[in-house]
Tab-separated table of C-alpha atoms in Angstrom:
chain	number	residue	atom	x	y	z
A	127	UNK	CA	0.067	-0.108	-0.167
A	128	UNK	CA	3.004	2.548	0.291
A	129	UNK	CA	3.862	2.693	-3.173
A	130	UNK	CA	-0.327	3.727	-3.468
A	131	UNK	CA	-0.480	5.733	-0.957
A	132	UNK	CA	1.830	8.255	-2.982
A	133	UNK	CA	0.579	7.822	-6.102
A	134	UNK	CA	-3.152	8.595	-5.411
A	135	UNK	CA	-1.820	11.904	-3.668
A	136	UNK	CA	0.308	12.933	-7.071
A	137	UNK	CA	-0.669	14.262	-10.592
A	138	UNK	CA	0.424	12.417	-13.323
A	139	UNK	CA	3.452	12.581	-14.439
A	140	UNK	CA	5.163	10.294	-12.467
A	141	UNK	CA	8.523	11.287	-11.684
A	142	UNK	CA	11.044	8.194	-10.521
A	143	UNK	CA	14.370	8.582	-9.718
A	144	UNK	CA	17.283	5.842	-8.602
A	145	UNK	CA	19.788	6.544	-7.056
A	146	UNK	CA	22.998	4.233	-6.222
A	147	UNK	CA	26.034	2.513	-7.377
A	148	UNK	CA	27.240	0.118	-10.067
A	149	UNK	CA	24.360	-2.091	-10.257
A	150	UNK	CA	21.843	0.895	-10.579
A	151	UNK	CA	24.387	2.550	-13.312
A	152	UNK	CA	24.434	-0.790	-15.204
A	153	UNK	CA	28.242	-1.137	-15.492
A	154	UNK	CA	29.718	-3.901	-18.304
A	155	UNK	CA	25.936	-3.811	-20.442
A	156	UNK	CA	24.785	-1.161	-22.710
A	157	UNK	CA	22.953	1.450	-21.436
A	158	UNK	CA	19.524	0.716	-22.759
A	159	UNK	CA	19.994	-3.186	-21.501
A	160	UNK	CA	20.062	-1.915	-17.169
A	161	UNK	CA	17.546	-2.493	-15.720
A	162	UNK	CA	16.822	1.800	-15.266
A	163	UNK	CA	16.312	1.681	-18.299
A	164	UNK	CA	14.537	-1.270	-19.416
A	165	UNK	CA	12.340	-0.048	-16.222
A	166	UNK	CA	11.435	3.403	-17.829
A	167	UNK	CA	10.378	2.265	-21.008
A	168	UNK	CA	7.382	0.159	-19.598
A	169	UNK	CA	6.792	2.076	-16.721
A	170	UNK	CA	4.056	4.478	-18.521
A	171	UNK	CA	1.975	1.350	-19.336
A	172	UNK	CA	1.643	-0.473	-16.197
A	173	UNK	CA	0.801	3.096	-14.289
A	174	UNK	CA	-1.418	4.116	-17.541
A	175	UNK	CA	0.188	7.851	-17.494
A	176	UNK	CA	2.697	9.449	-18.159
A	177	UNK	CA	6.337	9.336	-16.006
A	178	UNK	CA	9.509	10.374	-15.898
A	179	UNK	CA	12.353	7.857	-14.505
A	180	UNK	CA	15.824	9.561	-13.469
A	181	UNK	CA	19.261	7.725	-13.967
A	182	UNK	CA	21.103	9.247	-10.724
A	183	UNK	CA	23.579	5.834	-10.932
A	184	UNK	CA	27.209	5.921	-10.341
A	185	UNK	CA	29.733	3.324	-9.963
A	186	UNK	CA	32.175	3.306	-7.193
A	187	UNK	CA	29.803	5.304	-4.460
A	188	UNK	CA	28.687	4.679	-1.284
A	189	UNK	CA	26.014	6.747	0.661
A	190	UNK	CA	27.797	8.782	1.996
A	191	UNK	CA	28.972	10.259	-1.678
A	192	UNK	CA	24.907	10.343	-2.559
A	193	UNK	CA	24.177	12.765	0.182
A	194	UNK	CA	26.727	15.278	-2.261
A	195	UNK	CA	23.908	15.064	-5.235
A	196	UNK	CA	20.679	15.415	-3.185
A	197	UNK	CA	19.841	18.633	-3.750
A	198	UNK	CA	20.133	18.204	-7.341
A	199	UNK	CA	18.202	15.196	-7.170
A	200	UNK	CA	15.604	16.942	-4.824
A	201	UNK	CA	15.364	19.704	-7.172
A	202	UNK	CA	14.283	17.581	-9.807
A	203	UNK	CA	11.332	16.527	-7.743
A	204	UNK	CA	10.600	13.283	-7.428
A	205	UNK	CA	7.612	11.539	-6.665
A	206	UNK	CA	10.154	7.842	-5.696
A	207	UNK	CA	13.411	7.374	-5.534
A	208	UNK	CA	14.891	3.764	-5.161
A	209	UNK	CA	17.731	3.522	-3.096
A	210	UNK	CA	20.820	1.301	-3.527
A	211	UNK	CA	23.912	1.365	-1.860
A	212	UNK	CA	23.853	-2.163	0.572
A	213	UNK	CA	26.133	-3.363	-1.814
A	214	UNK	CA	28.814	-0.828	-1.826
A	215	UNK	CA	28.304	0.362	2.015
A	216	UNK	CA	30.673	-1.287	4.276
A	217	UNK	CA	29.647	-1.787	7.852
A	218	UNK	CA	31.326	1.892	8.954
A	219	UNK	CA	28.884	3.889	11.530
A	220	UNK	CA	29.022	6.750	9.296
A	221	UNK	CA	27.428	4.722	6.541
A	222	UNK	CA	24.622	3.856	9.514
A	223	UNK	CA	23.975	7.941	8.942
A	224	UNK	CA	24.443	8.342	5.915
A	225	UNK	CA	22.149	5.594	4.398
A	226	UNK	CA	19.329	7.132	7.423
A	227	UNK	CA	20.902	11.082	6.313
A	228	UNK	CA	19.573	10.160	2.875
A	229	UNK	CA	16.580	8.556	3.611
A	230	UNK	CA	15.394	11.573	6.253
A	231	UNK	CA	16.192	14.099	3.815
A	232	UNK	CA	13.952	12.584	0.989
A	233	UNK	CA	11.124	11.782	2.834
A	234	UNK	CA	11.929	15.713	4.735
A	235	UNK	CA	10.779	16.699	0.882
A	236	UNK	CA	7.822	14.389	0.637
A	237	UNK	CA	9.475	12.467	-1.576
A	238	UNK	CA	8.506	8.462	-1.126
A	239	UNK	CA	11.634	5.762	-0.212
A	240	UNK	CA	12.204	2.509	-1.721
A	241	UNK	CA	14.854	0.798	-0.519
A	242	UNK	CA	16.802	-1.957	-3.003
A	243	UNK	CA	19.307	-4.592	-1.439
A	244	UNK	CA	21.443	-7.416	-4.485
A	245	UNK	CA	23.460	-9.595	-3.287
A	246	UNK	CA	26.671	-11.064	-3.897
A	247	UNK	CA	27.766	-14.509	-4.988
A	248	UNK	CA	27.266	-15.340	-1.563
A	249	UNK	CA	23.885	-13.920	-0.947
A	250	UNK	CA	25.231	-11.002	1.174
A	251	UNK	CA	25.297	-7.352	1.617
A	252	UNK	CA	24.685	-4.690	4.403
A	253	UNK	CA	21.215	-5.792	5.324
A	254	UNK	CA	22.056	-4.828	8.672
A	255	UNK	CA	21.541	-0.974	9.012
A	256	UNK	CA	19.735	-0.817	5.984
A	257	UNK	CA	16.639	-2.816	7.443
A	258	UNK	CA	16.829	-0.416	10.865
A	259	UNK	CA	16.565	2.297	8.653
A	260	UNK	CA	13.772	1.336	6.841
A	261	UNK	CA	11.581	0.017	10.143
A	262	UNK	CA	12.276	3.034	12.033
A	263	UNK	CA	10.962	5.148	9.560
A	264	UNK	CA	8.219	2.531	7.957
A	265	UNK	CA	9.436	2.557	4.333
A	266	UNK	CA	9.765	-0.379	1.947
A	267	UNK	CA	13.196	-2.491	2.077
A	268	UNK	CA	12.854	-4.411	-1.177
A	269	UNK	CA	15.166	-7.239	-0.816
A	270	UNK	CA	16.025	-8.527	-4.439
A	271	UNK	CA	19.213	-10.168	-3.565
A	272	UNK	CA	17.493	-12.688	-1.576
A	273	UNK	CA	14.646	-13.924	-3.886
A	274	UNK	CA	17.431	-14.513	-6.377
A	275	UNK	CA	19.678	-15.833	-4.203
A	276	UNK	CA	16.993	-18.711	-3.375
A	277	UNK	CA	16.806	-19.376	-6.610
A	278	UNK	CA	20.647	-20.281	-6.841
A	279	UNK	CA	20.144	-21.856	-3.687
A	280	UNK	CA	16.993	-24.204	-4.802
A	281	UNK	CA	18.655	-25.043	-7.964
A	282	UNK	CA	15.898	-23.018	-9.835
A	283	UNK	CA	18.983	-20.178	-11.304
A	284	UNK	CA	22.533	-20.335	-11.574
A	285	UNK	CA	24.291	-17.648	-10.435
A	286	UNK	CA	26.389	-17.437	-14.198
A	287	UNK	CA	22.329	-16.749	-16.254
A	288	UNK	CA	22.097	-13.822	-13.281
A	289	UNK	CA	25.408	-12.223	-13.049
A	290	UNK	CA	28.669	-11.607	-14.745
A	291	UNK	CA	30.813	-12.144	-12.184
A	292	UNK	CA	30.387	-11.915	-7.875
A	293	UNK	CA	28.168	-9.244	-8.139
A	294	UNK	CA	26.936	-7.230	-10.945
A	295	UNK	CA	23.506	-8.349	-13.480
A	296	UNK	CA	23.715	-9.605	-16.746
A	297	UNK	CA	21.548	-8.557	-19.569
A	298	UNK	CA	19.425	-11.197	-18.302
A	299	UNK	CA	19.388	-10.257	-14.581
A	300	UNK	CA	18.945	-6.829	-15.235
A	301	UNK	CA	15.729	-8.027	-17.279
A	302	UNK	CA	14.671	-10.056	-14.587
A	303	UNK	CA	15.559	-7.108	-11.535
A	304	UNK	CA	13.470	-4.540	-14.268
A	305	UNK	CA	10.441	-6.986	-14.296
A	306	UNK	CA	10.491	-7.470	-10.881
A	307	UNK	CA	10.149	-3.124	-10.237
A	308	UNK	CA	7.535	-2.902	-12.247
A	309	UNK	CA	5.853	-5.293	-10.420
A	310	UNK	CA	5.732	-3.699	-7.987
A	311	UNK	CA	3.516	-0.945	-9.445
A	312	UNK	CA	1.552	-3.776	-11.305
A	313	UNK	CA	0.677	-4.943	-7.498
A	314	UNK	CA	-0.210	-1.014	-6.182
A	315	UNK	CA	-3.729	-1.580	-8.359
A	316	UNK	CA	-4.486	-4.418	-5.986
A	317	UNK	CA	-3.715	-2.604	-2.948
A	318	UNK	CA	-5.390	-0.762	-0.620
A	319	UNK	CA	-3.603	2.521	0.062
A	320	UNK	CA	-2.436	2.800	3.877
A	321	UNK	CA	-2.002	6.481	5.637
A	322	UNK	CA	1.304	8.253	5.318
A	323	UNK	CA	3.596	8.215	8.127
A	324	UNK	CA	5.013	11.228	9.831
A	325	UNK	CA	8.747	11.608	10.515
A	326	UNK	CA	10.043	10.066	13.802
A	327	UNK	CA	11.062	13.055	16.314
A	328	UNK	CA	14.106	10.683	17.125
A	329	UNK	CA	16.388	9.695	14.572
A	330	UNK	CA	17.049	6.213	14.357
A	331	UNK	CA	20.852	6.496	14.742
A	332	UNK	CA	22.001	9.873	15.716
A	333	UNK	CA	20.655	12.176	12.485
A	334	UNK	CA	24.126	13.155	12.010
A	335	UNK	CA	23.240	13.804	8.135
A	336	UNK	CA	19.745	14.889	8.386
A	337	UNK	CA	21.105	18.136	7.029
A	338	UNK	CA	23.664	18.148	4.717
A	339	UNK	CA	25.417	21.412	3.158
């Protein structure tokens, strides 16, 4: 119901941004083969209205780096931002804080946030901090990595089909991710909207990046 609750408040065109590292950028595939581009090519059909997709993926970046592009992103006035840094972020405490800072600053502007979790060939990423921030602010955490790894473990899917190395998807992998994300918006038609939650008065961690210059 989270997506539906935001969509019912907005008027077309809907604007959706993708903020993340090399997976979001589409490293090692052509731009038009990335899951962001594939999503952009179909989202209007799914929503039944005009939509704009903003690619903010940059290889090698972590959530702390993303704080620097927030003013530009916020100025673009997206309705949703998918955030993908759980693969690049380490367990360092300052990256817990920057993950919270990203979510808080976007939510404060009335922008919907959805965390994306991918995984490496061992099924791992820095889920802990992301999930904790998601629970604190009551925003969705969509664990595509867990979905992929479960299929690999069951033998339904080989890692080599999904990824070309330890983490970066193949062309087929990008197609799979795009369809999974489009399904989030297909399902919203069948969901009841939920009430938007006010920002908590207390931070999840220390609130060190609730404001950035």
